[in-house]
């Protein structure tokens, strides 16, 4: 399966972000032959205040981000992963950080709500309080796409290997992690953690990322980018440069089987 990850520098402008995402994805289909396209975390709305994030939330089905991705899937006859967008909670007081996968018929075949929320203070004193606006999800999700089983996760989930072990137990052989990693943490932790999760699960690891500066309630912040694809041995087989656009690679089922046969981790587990 040929996959393309779309690296973006999104802003608090849903219409502009959706238009940019759609344009770059169609370019990846036309030029790279992508059969599966994935966007970063917050691809449709990045930054803003807590109130603006909640206001940017879309309903369970329908909305600019949801509809754009569904139409893209139908028009191009491919599977589309939305990266993540804000989905309004039942009480409308917060939003979920949600990923959806559409099949080529435009049918929703998977929905994951981010479980681990990014509530930290970085070494330079900058606070990130995702839970101010976002409610956590509770369920792990695996979706079958063209013979592969995709385990769904989002950004900060990367730091919790237990989640990926659960996805492996559910049959996942490709891990999908859209992200908006901070520049400060990304330069030291991003690639090593992505490769570690690929090695531990003996799965492909797809990580479309946000890059560049954005405005967070009047404060300038930076994301790391470096969208990448790892194979089941932990090799980085594709990585984006420091600009927006697609990065592509082909996934091979035989490589997954080979890695799992040579080091049969699952059969060796005792806990």
Tab-separated table of C-alpha atoms in Angstrom:
chain	number	residue	atom	x	y	z
A	1	UNK	CA	0.000	0.000	0.000
A	2	UNK	CA	1.339	3.416	-0.972
A	3	UNK	CA	0.869	5.925	1.843
A	4	UNK	CA	1.377	9.690	1.912
A	5	UNK	CA	1.645	11.805	5.041
A	6	UNK	CA	0.837	15.498	4.617
A	7	UNK	CA	3.063	17.790	6.687
A	8	UNK	CA	1.312	21.088	7.431
A	9	UNK	CA	1.666	24.453	9.164
A	10	UNK	CA	-1.949	25.069	10.125
A	11	UNK	CA	-3.339	28.263	11.679
A	12	UNK	CA	-6.603	29.295	13.400
A	13	UNK	CA	-8.437	29.412	10.046
A	14	UNK	CA	-10.450	26.272	9.327
A	15	UNK	CA	-11.370	27.138	5.736
A	16	UNK	CA	-7.767	27.892	4.762
A	17	UNK	CA	-6.385	24.802	6.488
A	18	UNK	CA	-8.943	22.493	4.877
A	19	UNK	CA	-8.236	23.975	1.455
A	20	UNK	CA	-4.473	23.538	1.924
A	21	UNK	CA	-4.881	19.964	3.152
A	22	UNK	CA	-7.131	19.031	0.258
A	23	UNK	CA	-4.761	20.542	-2.305
A	24	UNK	CA	-1.671	18.770	-0.943
A	25	UNK	CA	-3.469	15.448	-0.601
A	26	UNK	CA	-4.699	15.509	-4.184
A	27	UNK	CA	-1.160	16.329	-5.281
A	28	UNK	CA	0.083	13.243	-3.404
A	29	UNK	CA	-2.522	11.088	-5.131
A	30	UNK	CA	-1.709	12.479	-8.580
A	31	UNK	CA	2.085	12.520	-8.280
A	32	UNK	CA	2.831	9.755	-5.741
A	33	UNK	CA	-0.032	7.345	-6.423
A	34	UNK	CA	-1.109	7.461	-2.773
A	35	UNK	CA	-3.761	4.935	-1.771
A	36	UNK	CA	-3.892	6.170	1.819
A	37	UNK	CA	-3.478	9.798	2.908
A	38	UNK	CA	-3.030	11.062	6.457
A	39	UNK	CA	-2.954	14.575	7.929
A	40	UNK	CA	-1.338	15.853	11.172
A	41	UNK	CA	-2.930	16.501	14.545
A	42	UNK	CA	-5.140	19.647	14.514
A	43	UNK	CA	-4.820	19.812	10.729
A	44	UNK	CA	-7.921	22.001	10.418
A	45	UNK	CA	-7.437	24.354	13.400
A	46	UNK	CA	-4.178	24.919	15.243
A	47	UNK	CA	-3.616	27.418	18.016
A	48	UNK	CA	-6.094	29.912	19.399
A	49	UNK	CA	-7.515	30.268	22.898
A	50	UNK	CA	-9.384	27.644	24.895
A	51	UNK	CA	-12.691	29.235	23.955
A	52	UNK	CA	-11.740	29.292	20.265
A	53	UNK	CA	-10.759	25.631	20.359
A	54	UNK	CA	-14.089	24.666	21.860
A	55	UNK	CA	-15.887	26.826	19.297
A	56	UNK	CA	-13.960	25.079	16.496
A	57	UNK	CA	-15.424	21.714	17.499
A	58	UNK	CA	-17.469	19.822	14.917
A	59	UNK	CA	-20.458	17.572	15.488
A	60	UNK	CA	-20.211	13.791	15.584
A	61	UNK	CA	-20.664	13.710	11.813
A	62	UNK	CA	-20.458	16.634	9.425
A	63	UNK	CA	-18.464	19.842	9.545
A	64	UNK	CA	-15.766	21.399	7.331
A	65	UNK	CA	-12.913	19.046	8.307
A	66	UNK	CA	-15.036	15.901	8.375
A	67	UNK	CA	-16.758	16.669	5.071
A	68	UNK	CA	-13.549	17.677	3.281
A	69	UNK	CA	-11.845	14.400	4.191
A	70	UNK	CA	-14.873	12.313	3.284
A	71	UNK	CA	-15.183	14.009	-0.122
A	72	UNK	CA	-11.449	13.565	-0.730
A	73	UNK	CA	-11.790	9.830	-0.107
A	74	UNK	CA	-14.697	9.530	-2.554
A	75	UNK	CA	-13.232	11.768	-5.266
A	76	UNK	CA	-9.824	10.062	-5.248
A	77	UNK	CA	-11.084	6.565	-4.376
A	78	UNK	CA	-8.626	6.222	-1.500
A	79	UNK	CA	-8.624	5.776	2.270
A	80	UNK	CA	-8.267	9.068	4.148
A	81	UNK	CA	-7.192	9.588	7.743
A	82	UNK	CA	-8.202	12.983	9.111
A	83	UNK	CA	-5.155	13.409	11.316
A	84	UNK	CA	-7.145	14.983	14.111
A	85	UNK	CA	-9.794	17.658	14.505
A	86	UNK	CA	-11.826	18.962	17.426
A	87	UNK	CA	-15.119	17.141	18.025
A	88	UNK	CA	-17.695	18.711	20.332
A	89	UNK	CA	-18.404	16.795	23.554
A	90	UNK	CA	-21.922	15.908	24.623
A	91	UNK	CA	-22.113	18.770	27.144
A	92	UNK	CA	-20.463	21.197	24.669
A	93	UNK	CA	-18.123	22.453	27.402
A	94	UNK	CA	-15.017	20.874	25.893
A	95	UNK	CA	-13.984	19.023	22.742
A	96	UNK	CA	-12.427	15.667	21.918
A	97	UNK	CA	-9.196	15.454	19.925
A	98	UNK	CA	-10.537	13.039	17.321
A	99	UNK	CA	-9.201	10.987	14.404
A	100	UNK	CA	-11.444	9.433	11.750
A	101	UNK	CA	-10.680	7.090	8.839
A	102	UNK	CA	-12.832	7.010	5.686
A	103	UNK	CA	-12.878	4.286	3.043
A	104	UNK	CA	-13.064	5.052	-0.711
A	105	UNK	CA	-16.871	5.086	-0.507
A	106	UNK	CA	-16.741	7.890	2.034
A	107	UNK	CA	-17.857	5.615	4.859
A	108	UNK	CA	-16.419	6.193	8.325
A	109	UNK	CA	-14.662	2.984	9.342
A	110	UNK	CA	-12.767	4.117	12.445
A	111	UNK	CA	-12.889	6.851	15.100
A	112	UNK	CA	-10.358	7.394	17.879
A	113	UNK	CA	-10.404	10.048	20.600
A	114	UNK	CA	-7.022	10.941	22.078
A	115	UNK	CA	-6.541	9.252	25.453
A	116	UNK	CA	-3.398	10.897	26.866
A	117	UNK	CA	-3.609	14.695	27.121
A	118	UNK	CA	-0.578	16.981	26.927
A	119	UNK	CA	-0.566	18.761	30.296
A	120	UNK	CA	3.074	19.657	30.908
A	121	UNK	CA	5.485	22.527	31.483
A	122	UNK	CA	8.547	22.416	29.227
A	123	UNK	CA	12.070	23.161	30.533
A	124	UNK	CA	11.801	26.746	29.286
A	125	UNK	CA	8.740	27.303	31.485
A	126	UNK	CA	6.107	27.160	28.753
A	127	UNK	CA	2.855	25.535	29.888
A	128	UNK	CA	0.796	23.242	27.688
A	129	UNK	CA	-2.637	22.453	29.153
A	130	UNK	CA	-4.491	20.359	26.601
A	131	UNK	CA	-7.128	19.295	29.114
A	132	UNK	CA	-8.219	22.941	29.528
A	133	UNK	CA	-10.182	22.470	26.316
A	134	UNK	CA	-10.019	18.746	25.535
A	135	UNK	CA	-11.763	15.776	27.159
A	136	UNK	CA	-9.914	12.422	27.040
A	137	UNK	CA	-11.033	9.414	25.071
A	138	UNK	CA	-11.188	5.954	26.628
A	139	UNK	CA	-11.073	3.319	23.880
A	140	UNK	CA	-8.302	1.856	21.725
A	141	UNK	CA	-9.102	1.453	18.025
A	142	UNK	CA	-7.777	-0.785	15.226
A	143	UNK	CA	-9.073	-0.431	11.653
A	144	UNK	CA	-8.449	-2.659	8.617
A	145	UNK	CA	-7.283	-0.851	5.479
A	146	UNK	CA	-6.255	-2.733	2.318
A	147	UNK	CA	-5.188	-5.817	4.268
A	148	UNK	CA	-3.282	-3.884	6.941
A	149	UNK	CA	-4.564	-3.320	10.461
A	150	UNK	CA	-4.004	0.257	11.613
A	151	UNK	CA	-3.725	1.081	15.314
A	152	UNK	CA	-4.802	4.656	15.990
A	153	UNK	CA	-3.081	7.102	18.369
A	154	UNK	CA	-2.419	10.860	18.573
A	155	UNK	CA	0.716	12.859	19.495
A	156	UNK	CA	1.331	12.622	23.292
A	157	UNK	CA	0.125	8.999	23.156
A	158	UNK	CA	3.578	8.312	21.693
A	159	UNK	CA	5.100	8.378	25.190
A	160	UNK	CA	2.913	5.526	26.481
A	161	UNK	CA	4.151	2.185	25.110
A	162	UNK	CA	1.364	0.311	26.903
A	163	UNK	CA	-1.137	1.792	24.455
A	164	UNK	CA	0.752	0.411	21.471
A	165	UNK	CA	1.061	-2.989	23.103
A	166	UNK	CA	-2.732	-3.029	23.443
A	167	UNK	CA	-3.061	-2.135	19.770
A	168	UNK	CA	-0.664	-4.962	18.882
A	169	UNK	CA	-2.765	-7.423	20.883
A	170	UNK	CA	-5.749	-6.286	18.831
A	171	UNK	CA	-3.850	-7.209	15.666
A	172	UNK	CA	-2.372	-3.875	14.581
A	173	UNK	CA	0.599	-4.099	12.209
A	174	UNK	CA	0.698	-0.381	11.311
A	175	UNK	CA	0.696	2.358	13.949
A	176	UNK	CA	-0.743	5.730	12.974
A	177	UNK	CA	0.178	8.805	15.028
A	178	UNK	CA	-0.680	12.311	13.778
A	179	UNK	CA	1.159	14.894	15.868
A	180	UNK	CA	1.953	18.519	16.610
A	181	UNK	CA	5.103	17.872	18.661
A	182	UNK	CA	6.732	20.922	20.211
A	183	UNK	CA	10.057	22.043	18.778
A	184	UNK	CA	11.786	21.698	22.149
A	185	UNK	CA	10.677	18.130	22.867
A	186	UNK	CA	10.674	17.072	19.227
A	187	UNK	CA	14.344	17.712	18.545
A	188	UNK	CA	15.354	15.299	21.329
A	189	UNK	CA	12.506	12.786	21.552
A	190	UNK	CA	10.452	12.602	18.348
A	191	UNK	CA	12.401	10.252	16.107
A	192	UNK	CA	13.760	8.014	18.856
A	193	UNK	CA	10.271	7.449	20.277
A	194	UNK	CA	8.731	6.767	16.857
A	195	UNK	CA	11.454	4.246	16.083
A	196	UNK	CA	11.116	2.646	19.510
A	197	UNK	CA	7.369	2.129	19.078
A	198	UNK	CA	7.989	0.583	15.635
A	199	UNK	CA	10.644	-1.777	17.041
A	200	UNK	CA	8.613	-2.768	20.106
A	201	UNK	CA	5.498	-3.583	18.101
A	202	UNK	CA	7.283	-4.815	14.951
A	203	UNK	CA	4.939	-2.600	12.956
A	204	UNK	CA	5.134	0.191	10.442
A	205	UNK	CA	4.890	3.558	12.153
A	206	UNK	CA	3.262	6.472	10.299
A	207	UNK	CA	3.687	9.893	11.911
A	208	UNK	CA	2.350	12.924	9.991
A	209	UNK	CA	3.331	16.086	11.854
A	210	UNK	CA	2.743	19.792	12.095
A	211	UNK	CA	5.724	22.058	11.390
A	212	UNK	CA	6.529	25.706	12.043
A	213	UNK	CA	5.209	28.561	14.107
A	214	UNK	CA	1.643	29.096	15.266
A	215	UNK	CA	-0.207	31.462	17.583
A	216	UNK	CA	-1.474	30.070	20.889
A	217	UNK	CA	-3.723	32.733	22.389
A	218	UNK	CA	-1.328	35.549	21.505
A	219	UNK	CA	1.824	33.563	22.291
A	220	UNK	CA	4.107	32.355	19.490
A	221	UNK	CA	4.920	28.645	19.647
A	222	UNK	CA	6.760	26.232	17.336
A	223	UNK	CA	6.183	22.674	16.196
A	224	UNK	CA	8.945	20.296	15.160
A	225	UNK	CA	7.691	18.668	11.967
A	226	UNK	CA	9.875	15.839	10.605
A	227	UNK	CA	6.919	13.692	9.557
A	228	UNK	CA	8.268	10.178	9.129
A	229	UNK	CA	7.579	6.566	8.275
A	230	UNK	CA	9.403	3.724	10.051
A	231	UNK	CA	9.451	0.098	8.948
A	232	UNK	CA	8.919	-2.831	11.365
A	233	UNK	CA	12.691	-3.067	11.999
A	234	UNK	CA	12.779	0.557	13.136
A	235	UNK	CA	14.427	2.034	10.048
A	236	UNK	CA	13.192	5.456	8.965
A	237	UNK	CA	12.262	4.833	5.330
A	238	UNK	CA	10.845	8.312	4.611
A	239	UNK	CA	11.096	11.685	6.326
A	240	UNK	CA	9.798	15.139	5.431
A	241	UNK	CA	12.092	18.108	5.002
A	242	UNK	CA	11.489	21.364	6.895
A	243	UNK	CA	8.554	22.479	4.769
A	244	UNK	CA	4.928	21.651	4.158
A	245	UNK	CA	3.964	18.917	1.727
A	246	UNK	CA	3.665	15.137	1.355
A	247	UNK	CA	6.147	12.416	2.252
A	248	UNK	CA	5.445	8.956	0.874
A	249	UNK	CA	6.453	5.301	1.119
A	250	UNK	CA	5.135	1.870	0.262
A	251	UNK	CA	4.169	-0.582	3.019
A	252	UNK	CA	5.001	-4.260	2.549
A	253	UNK	CA	3.179	-7.004	4.488
A	254	UNK	CA	6.117	-9.359	3.980
A	255	UNK	CA	8.441	-7.106	5.980
A	256	UNK	CA	6.067	-7.232	8.941
A	257	UNK	CA	5.941	-11.026	8.817
A	258	UNK	CA	9.730	-11.241	8.446
A	259	UNK	CA	10.423	-9.031	11.480
A	260	UNK	CA	7.927	-10.921	13.630
A	261	UNK	CA	9.301	-14.306	12.574
A	262	UNK	CA	12.942	-13.407	13.208
A	263	UNK	CA	12.238	-12.033	16.705
A	264	UNK	CA	8.925	-13.553	17.894
A	265	UNK	CA	8.275	-11.026	20.652
A	266	UNK	CA	4.609	-11.815	21.177
A	267	UNK	CA	5.233	-15.507	21.884
A	268	UNK	CA	8.061	-14.652	24.295
A	269	UNK	CA	6.032	-12.334	26.530
A	270	UNK	CA	5.554	-13.490	30.096
A	271	UNK	CA	3.777	-10.390	31.480
